[in-house]
PDB file of C-alpha atoms in Angstrom:
ATOM      1  CA  MET A   1      15.586  20.319 -10.653  1.00 48.00           C
ATOM      2  CA  LEU A   2      14.009  21.039  -7.404  1.00 56.00           C
ATOM      3  CA  GLU A   3      12.074  24.205  -7.422  1.00 66.00           C
ATOM      4  CA  THR A   4      10.829  25.500  -4.093  1.00 66.00           C
ATOM      5  CA  ILE A   5       8.758  28.713  -3.056  1.00 64.00           C
ATOM      6  CA  ALA A   6       8.901  29.611   0.745  1.00 64.00           C
ATOM      7  CA  GLY A   7      10.233  25.777   1.560  1.00 68.00           C
ATOM      8  CA  VAL A   8       7.347  24.211  -0.237  1.00 68.00           C
ATOM      9  CA  ASP A   9       8.444  21.774  -3.209  1.00 73.00           C
ATOM     10  CA  THR A  10       6.686  23.096  -6.181  1.00 71.00           C
ATOM     11  CA  ALA A  11       8.049  20.408  -8.689  1.00 72.00           C
ATOM     12  CA  GLY A  12       4.560  18.981  -9.076  1.00 68.00           C
ATOM     13  CA  TYR A  13       2.530  22.117  -9.134  1.00 68.00           C
ATOM     14  CA  LYS A  14       1.233  23.457 -12.469  1.00 66.00           C
ATOM     15  CA  LYS A  15       1.425  27.202 -13.037  1.00 67.00           C
ATOM     16  CA  CYS A  16      -2.020  29.257 -13.731  1.00 65.00           C
ATOM     17  CA  LYS A  17      -1.829  30.925 -16.829  1.00 65.00           C
ATOM     18  CA  ASP A  18      -4.851  33.109 -16.469  1.00 63.00           C
ATOM     19  CA  LEU A  19      -7.081  34.021 -13.546  1.00 59.00           C
ATOM     20  CA  ALA A  20      -7.704  37.408 -14.388  1.00 59.00           C
ATOM     21  CA  SER A  21     -11.371  36.928 -15.976  1.00 64.00           C
ATOM     22  CA  PHE A  22     -12.246  34.324 -12.566  1.00 66.00           C
ATOM     23  CA  GLU A  23     -15.730  35.274 -11.932  1.00 71.00           C
ATOM     24  CA  ALA A  24     -17.119  33.257  -8.558  1.00 69.00           C
ATOM     25  CA  ALA A  25     -20.184  35.293  -8.031  1.00 74.00           C
ATOM     26  CA  GLY A  26     -23.256  32.757  -7.567  1.00 79.00           C
ATOM     27  CA  LYS A  27     -20.613  29.813  -7.852  1.00 81.00           C
ATOM     28  CA  GLU A  28     -19.410  27.170  -5.785  1.00 83.00           C
ATOM     29  CA  VAL A  29     -15.757  26.950  -5.347  1.00 83.00           C
ATOM     30  CA  TRP A  30     -14.397  23.509  -4.877  1.00 85.00           C
ATOM     31  CA  LEU A  31     -10.704  22.339  -3.380  1.00 86.00           C
ATOM     32  CA  ILE A  32     -10.196  18.610  -5.223  1.00 86.00           C
ATOM     33  CA  ARG A  33      -7.103  16.969  -3.508  1.00 87.00           C
ATOM     34  CA  ALA A  34      -5.584  14.187  -6.134  1.00 88.00           C
ATOM     35  CA  PRO A  35      -2.946  11.677  -5.770  1.00 88.00           C
ATOM     36  CA  ARG A  36       0.198  12.877  -7.810  1.00 85.00           C
ATOM     37  CA  GLN A  37       0.308   9.949  -9.764  1.00 85.00           C
ATOM     38  CA  LEU A  38      -3.350  10.834 -11.237  1.00 86.00           C
ATOM     39  CA  ASP A  39      -3.357  13.231 -14.283  1.00 84.00           C
ATOM     40  CA  VAL A  40      -6.954  15.127 -13.752  1.00 83.00           C
ATOM     41  CA  SER A  41      -6.838  16.696 -16.693  1.00 84.00           C
ATOM     42  CA  GLN A  42      -7.310  13.200 -18.803  1.00 85.00           C
ATOM     43  CA  LEU A  43     -10.326  13.055 -16.546  1.00 85.00           C
ATOM     44  CA  LYS A  44     -13.590  13.843 -18.689  1.00 84.00           C
ATOM     45  CA  SER A  45     -16.050  13.600 -15.644  1.00 84.00           C
ATOM     46  CA  LEU A  46     -15.606  13.024 -11.873  1.00 83.00           C
ATOM     47  CA  PRO A  47     -18.202  11.056  -9.831  1.00 86.00           C
ATOM     48  CA  VAL A  48     -19.577  12.788  -6.630  1.00 82.00           C
ATOM     49  CA  ASP A  49     -21.363  11.375  -3.681  1.00 79.00           C
ATOM     50  CA  PHE A  50     -23.572  14.323  -2.152  1.00 75.00           C
ATOM     51  CA  THR A  51     -25.122  12.179   0.659  1.00 73.00           C
ATOM     52  CA  GLY A  52     -21.781  11.337   2.279  1.00 66.00           C
ATOM     53  CA  GLU A  53     -22.829   8.188   2.960  1.00 69.00           C
ATOM     54  CA  GLY A  54     -21.694   5.934  -0.147  1.00 66.00           C
ATOM     55  CA  ARG A  55     -18.476   5.949  -2.203  1.00 73.00           C
ATOM     56  CA  ALA A  56     -18.040   7.482  -5.580  1.00 85.00           C
ATOM     57  CA  THR A  57     -15.360   5.661  -7.500  1.00 85.00           C
ATOM     58  CA  PHE A  58     -13.940   5.571 -10.764  1.00 86.00           C
ATOM     59  CA  GLU A  59     -11.195   3.479 -12.824  1.00 85.00           C
ATOM     60  CA  HIS A  60      -8.632   5.612 -14.705  1.00 84.00           C
ATOM     61  CA  ASP A  61      -5.699   3.643 -16.251  1.00 85.00           C
ATOM     62  CA  GLY A  62      -6.428   0.402 -14.609  1.00 83.00           C
ATOM     63  CA  VAL A  63      -6.601   1.969 -10.877  1.00 85.00           C
ATOM     64  CA  THR A  64      -9.575   2.629  -9.020  1.00 87.00           C
ATOM     65  CA  PHE A  65     -10.040   5.713  -7.297  1.00 88.00           C
ATOM     66  CA  ASP A  66     -12.305   6.909  -4.519  1.00 88.00           C
ATOM     67  CA  VAL A  67     -13.936  10.413  -4.389  1.00 86.00           C
ATOM     68  CA  ARG A  68     -14.936  11.308  -0.613  1.00 86.00           C
ATOM     69  CA  GLU A  69     -16.277  14.722   0.508  1.00 84.00           C
ATOM     70  CA  ASP A  70     -13.970  16.081   3.522  1.00 81.00           C
ATOM     71  CA  LEU A  71     -16.952  16.721   5.883  1.00 78.00           C
ATOM     72  CA  GLN A  72     -14.568  17.700   8.593  1.00 78.00           C
ATOM     73  CA  ASP A  73     -12.998  20.196   6.923  1.00 79.00           C
ATOM     74  CA  ASP A  74     -15.435  23.375   6.274  1.00 76.00           C
ATOM     75  CA  GLY A  75     -13.010  25.008   3.954  1.00 77.00           C
ATOM     76  CA  SER A  76     -12.604  28.097   6.441  1.00 79.00           C
ATOM     77  CA  GLY A  77      -9.217  29.940   6.078  1.00 80.00           C
ATOM     78  CA  LEU A  78      -8.959  28.423   2.671  1.00 83.00           C
ATOM     79  CA  SER A  79      -9.630  31.231  -0.429  1.00 81.00           C
ATOM     80  CA  VAL A  80      -8.881  31.111  -4.167  1.00 80.00           C
ATOM     81  CA  LEU A  81      -6.134  34.159  -4.714  1.00 79.00           C
ATOM     82  CA  VAL A  82      -7.079  35.784  -7.879  1.00 75.00           C
ATOM     83  CA  PRO A  83      -4.839  38.649  -9.325  1.00 75.00           C
ATOM     84  CA  THR A  84      -5.547  42.273  -8.841  1.00 75.00           C
ATOM     85  CA  ASP A  85      -2.398  43.315 -11.689  1.00 75.00           C
ATOM     86  CA  LYS A  86       0.630  41.581 -12.238  1.00 72.00           C
ATOM     87  CA  HIS A  87       2.183  41.494  -8.902  1.00 74.00           C
ATOM     88  CA  THR A  88      -0.700  41.577  -6.695  1.00 78.00           C
ATOM     89  CA  LEU A  89      -3.115  38.524  -5.619  1.00 77.00           C
ATOM     90  CA  THR A  90      -6.038  38.952  -3.711  1.00 79.00           C
ATOM     91  CA  SER A  91      -8.742  36.805  -1.838  1.00 80.00           C
ATOM     92  CA  GLY A  92     -11.268  36.475  -4.596  1.00 76.00           C
ATOM     93  CA  THR A  93     -13.796  33.864  -2.565  1.00 80.00           C
ATOM     94  CA  GLY A  94     -13.811  30.689  -0.195  1.00 82.00           C
ATOM     95  CA  VAL A  95     -13.588  27.409  -0.719  1.00 85.00           C
ATOM     96  CA  ASN A  96     -17.203  25.973  -0.315  1.00 84.00           C
ATOM     97  CA  ARG A  97     -16.564  22.091  -0.550  1.00 84.00           C
ATOM     98  CA  ILE A  98     -13.298  20.107  -0.028  1.00 85.00           C
ATOM     99  CA  PHE A  99     -13.026  16.581  -1.917  1.00 85.00           C
ATOM    100  CA  ALA A 100     -10.246  13.997  -1.611  1.00 86.00           C
ATOM    101  CA  ILE A 101      -9.535  11.447  -4.505  1.00 88.00           C
ATOM    102  CA  SER A 102      -7.426   8.670  -3.323  1.00 89.00           C
ATOM    103  CA  GLU A 103      -6.579   5.001  -5.077  1.00 88.00           C
ATOM    104  CA  THR A 104      -8.496   2.251  -3.664  1.00 85.00           C
ATOM    105  CA  VAL A 105      -7.365  -1.275  -3.158  1.00 79.00           C
ATOM    106  CA  ASP A 106     -10.087  -4.599  -3.014  1.00 75.00           C
ATOM    107  CA  LEU A 107      -8.159  -6.327  -0.085  1.00 78.00           C
ATOM    108  CA  GLU A 108     -10.503  -9.285  -0.682  1.00 76.00           C
ATOM    109  CA  GLN A 109      -9.739  -9.502  -4.179  1.00 69.00           C
ATOM    110  CA  ARG A 110      -6.111  -8.929  -3.842  1.00 70.00           C
ATOM    111  CA  ALA A 111      -6.030 -11.552  -1.075  1.00 75.00           C
ATOM    112  CA  GLU A 112      -7.971 -14.410  -3.482  1.00 74.00           C
ATOM    113  CA  THR A 113      -5.401 -13.321  -6.639  1.00 68.00           C
ATOM    114  CA  SER A 114      -2.779 -13.878  -3.949  1.00 73.00           C
ATOM    115  CA  LYS A 115      -3.930 -17.203  -2.506  1.00 74.00           C
ATOM    116  CA  ARG A 116      -4.431 -18.220  -6.157  1.00 70.00           C
ATOM    117  CA  ARG A 117      -0.771 -17.626  -6.875  1.00 70.00           C
ATOM    118  CA  LEU A 118       0.466 -19.018  -4.116  1.00 71.00           C
ATOM    119  CA  SER A 119      -1.573 -22.193  -4.688  1.00 69.00           C
ATOM    120  CA  ASP A 120      -0.793 -22.585  -8.525  1.00 65.00           C
ATOM    121  CA  THR A 121       3.096 -22.108  -7.403  1.00 59.00           C
ATOM    122  CA  GLY A 122       2.832 -24.568  -4.579  1.00 59.00           C
ATOM    123  CA  SER A 123       0.787 -27.340  -6.414  1.00 56.00           C
ATOM    124  CA  ALA A 124       3.284 -26.819  -9.197  1.00 54.00           C
ATOM    125  CA  LEU A 125       6.332 -27.196  -6.730  1.00 52.00           C
ATOM    126  CA  LEU A 126       4.589 -30.321  -5.098  1.00 53.00           C
ATOM    127  CA  ALA A 127       4.379 -31.910  -8.134  1.00 52.00           C
ATOM    128  CA  SER A 128       7.797 -31.383  -9.289  1.00 59.00           C
ATOM    129  CA  PRO A 129      10.308 -34.524  -8.731  1.00 63.00           C
ATOM    130  CA  GLU A 130      13.058 -32.655  -7.717  1.00 65.00           C
ATOM    131  CA  THR A 131      11.241 -30.676  -4.995  1.00 66.00           C
ATOM    132  CA  LYS A 132      10.104 -34.187  -3.620  1.00 68.00           C
ATOM    133  CA  LYS A 133      13.379 -35.544  -3.348  1.00 71.00           C
ATOM    134  CA  HIS A 134      14.751 -32.187  -2.000  1.00 73.00           C
ATOM    135  CA  LYS A 135      12.587 -32.706   0.707  1.00 77.00           C
ATOM    136  CA  LYS A 136      13.272 -36.223   1.487  1.00 79.00           C
ATOM    137  CA  ASP A 137      16.898 -35.779   1.390  1.00 82.00           C
ATOM    138  CA  LYS A 138      15.962 -32.445   3.932  1.00 82.00           C
ATOM    139  CA  LYS A 139      13.984 -35.367   6.255  1.00 83.00           C
ATOM    140  CA  ASP A 140      16.781 -37.860   5.914  1.00 84.00           C
ATOM    141  CA  LYS A 141      19.467 -35.274   7.142  1.00 86.00           C
ATOM    142  CA  LYS A 142      17.308 -34.316  10.081  1.00 86.00           C
ATOM    143  CA  ASP A 143      16.490 -37.955  10.984  1.00 87.00           C
ATOM    144  CA  LYS A 144      20.409 -38.641  10.688  1.00 88.00           C
ATOM    145  CA  LYS A 145      21.178 -35.848  12.980  1.00 88.00           C
ATOM    146  CA  ASP A 146      18.416 -36.429  15.720  1.00 88.00           C
ATOM    147  CA  LYS A 147      19.721 -40.034  16.064  1.00 89.00           C
ATOM    148  CA  LYS A 148      23.171 -39.066  16.400  1.00 89.00           C
ATOM    149  CA  GLU A 149      22.274 -36.616  18.996  1.00 88.00           C
ATOM    150  CA  LYS A 150      19.950 -39.109  20.705  1.00 88.00           C
ATOM    151  CA  LYS A 151      23.004 -41.768  20.681  1.00 89.00           C
ATOM    152  CA  GLU A 152      25.460 -39.059  22.070  1.00 88.00           C
ATOM    153  CA  LYS A 153      23.234 -38.499  24.903  1.00 86.00           C
ATOM    154  CA  LYS A 154      22.929 -42.047  25.605  1.00 86.00           C
ATOM    155  CA  ASP A 155      26.659 -42.478  25.541  1.00 85.00           C
ATOM    156  CA  LYS A 156      26.905 -39.822  28.053  1.00 83.00           C
ATOM    157  CA  LYS A 157      24.349 -40.691  30.231  1.00 82.00           C
ATOM    158  CA  GLU A 158      25.908 -44.480  30.644  1.00 82.00           C
ATOM    159  CA  LYS A 159      29.549 -43.016  31.067  1.00 79.00           C
ATOM    160  CA  ARG A 160      27.876 -40.868  34.145  1.00 78.00           C
ATOM    161  CA  GLU A 161      26.397 -43.873  35.807  1.00 78.00           C
ATOM    162  CA  LYS A 162      29.552 -46.097  35.069  1.00 76.00           C
ATOM    163  CA  LYS A 163      31.583 -43.193  36.882  1.00 73.00           C
ATOM    164  CA  HIS A 164      29.225 -43.379  39.747  1.00 72.00           C
ATOM    165  CA  LYS A 165      28.932 -46.982  40.426  1.00 70.00           C
ATOM    166  CA  HIS A 166      32.842 -46.931  40.717  1.00 64.00           C
ATOM    167  CA  ALA A 167      33.002 -44.272  43.209  1.00 58.00           C
TER     168      ALA A 167
END
């Protein structure tokens, strides 16, 4: 069932049960964006690079993720809404930092793995007698076609020359 609130798909969101006791005084509030397929409730810790120069990475369920601070977005315009009563939310505090978690792919490693897979498959194919026979049959067929086209071209030329001699 697709749920929407004000045109926004809320199917992947989790409802917060209790923010009444949220006290932000003296604390930083961080917004952390994460891919839907990452269950953050299963994470025990999250590496963070405070210098902004390096990468903070972690692995979860065999997938590697990067954690980067969004230095372009200062969080202005964002705030945490806290309930004042059962029906009213008010702006409790602003967001101090924004981090994004994204899945990373090591292209060099993936390319090496693909090359290795292709070379293993290729060498197996080259070694098989059926493949060699198939390639030879294909070459023979092409040679035969080329020979036929060459003969037709030669016959056509001779026919034209004879026609011009008689005229």
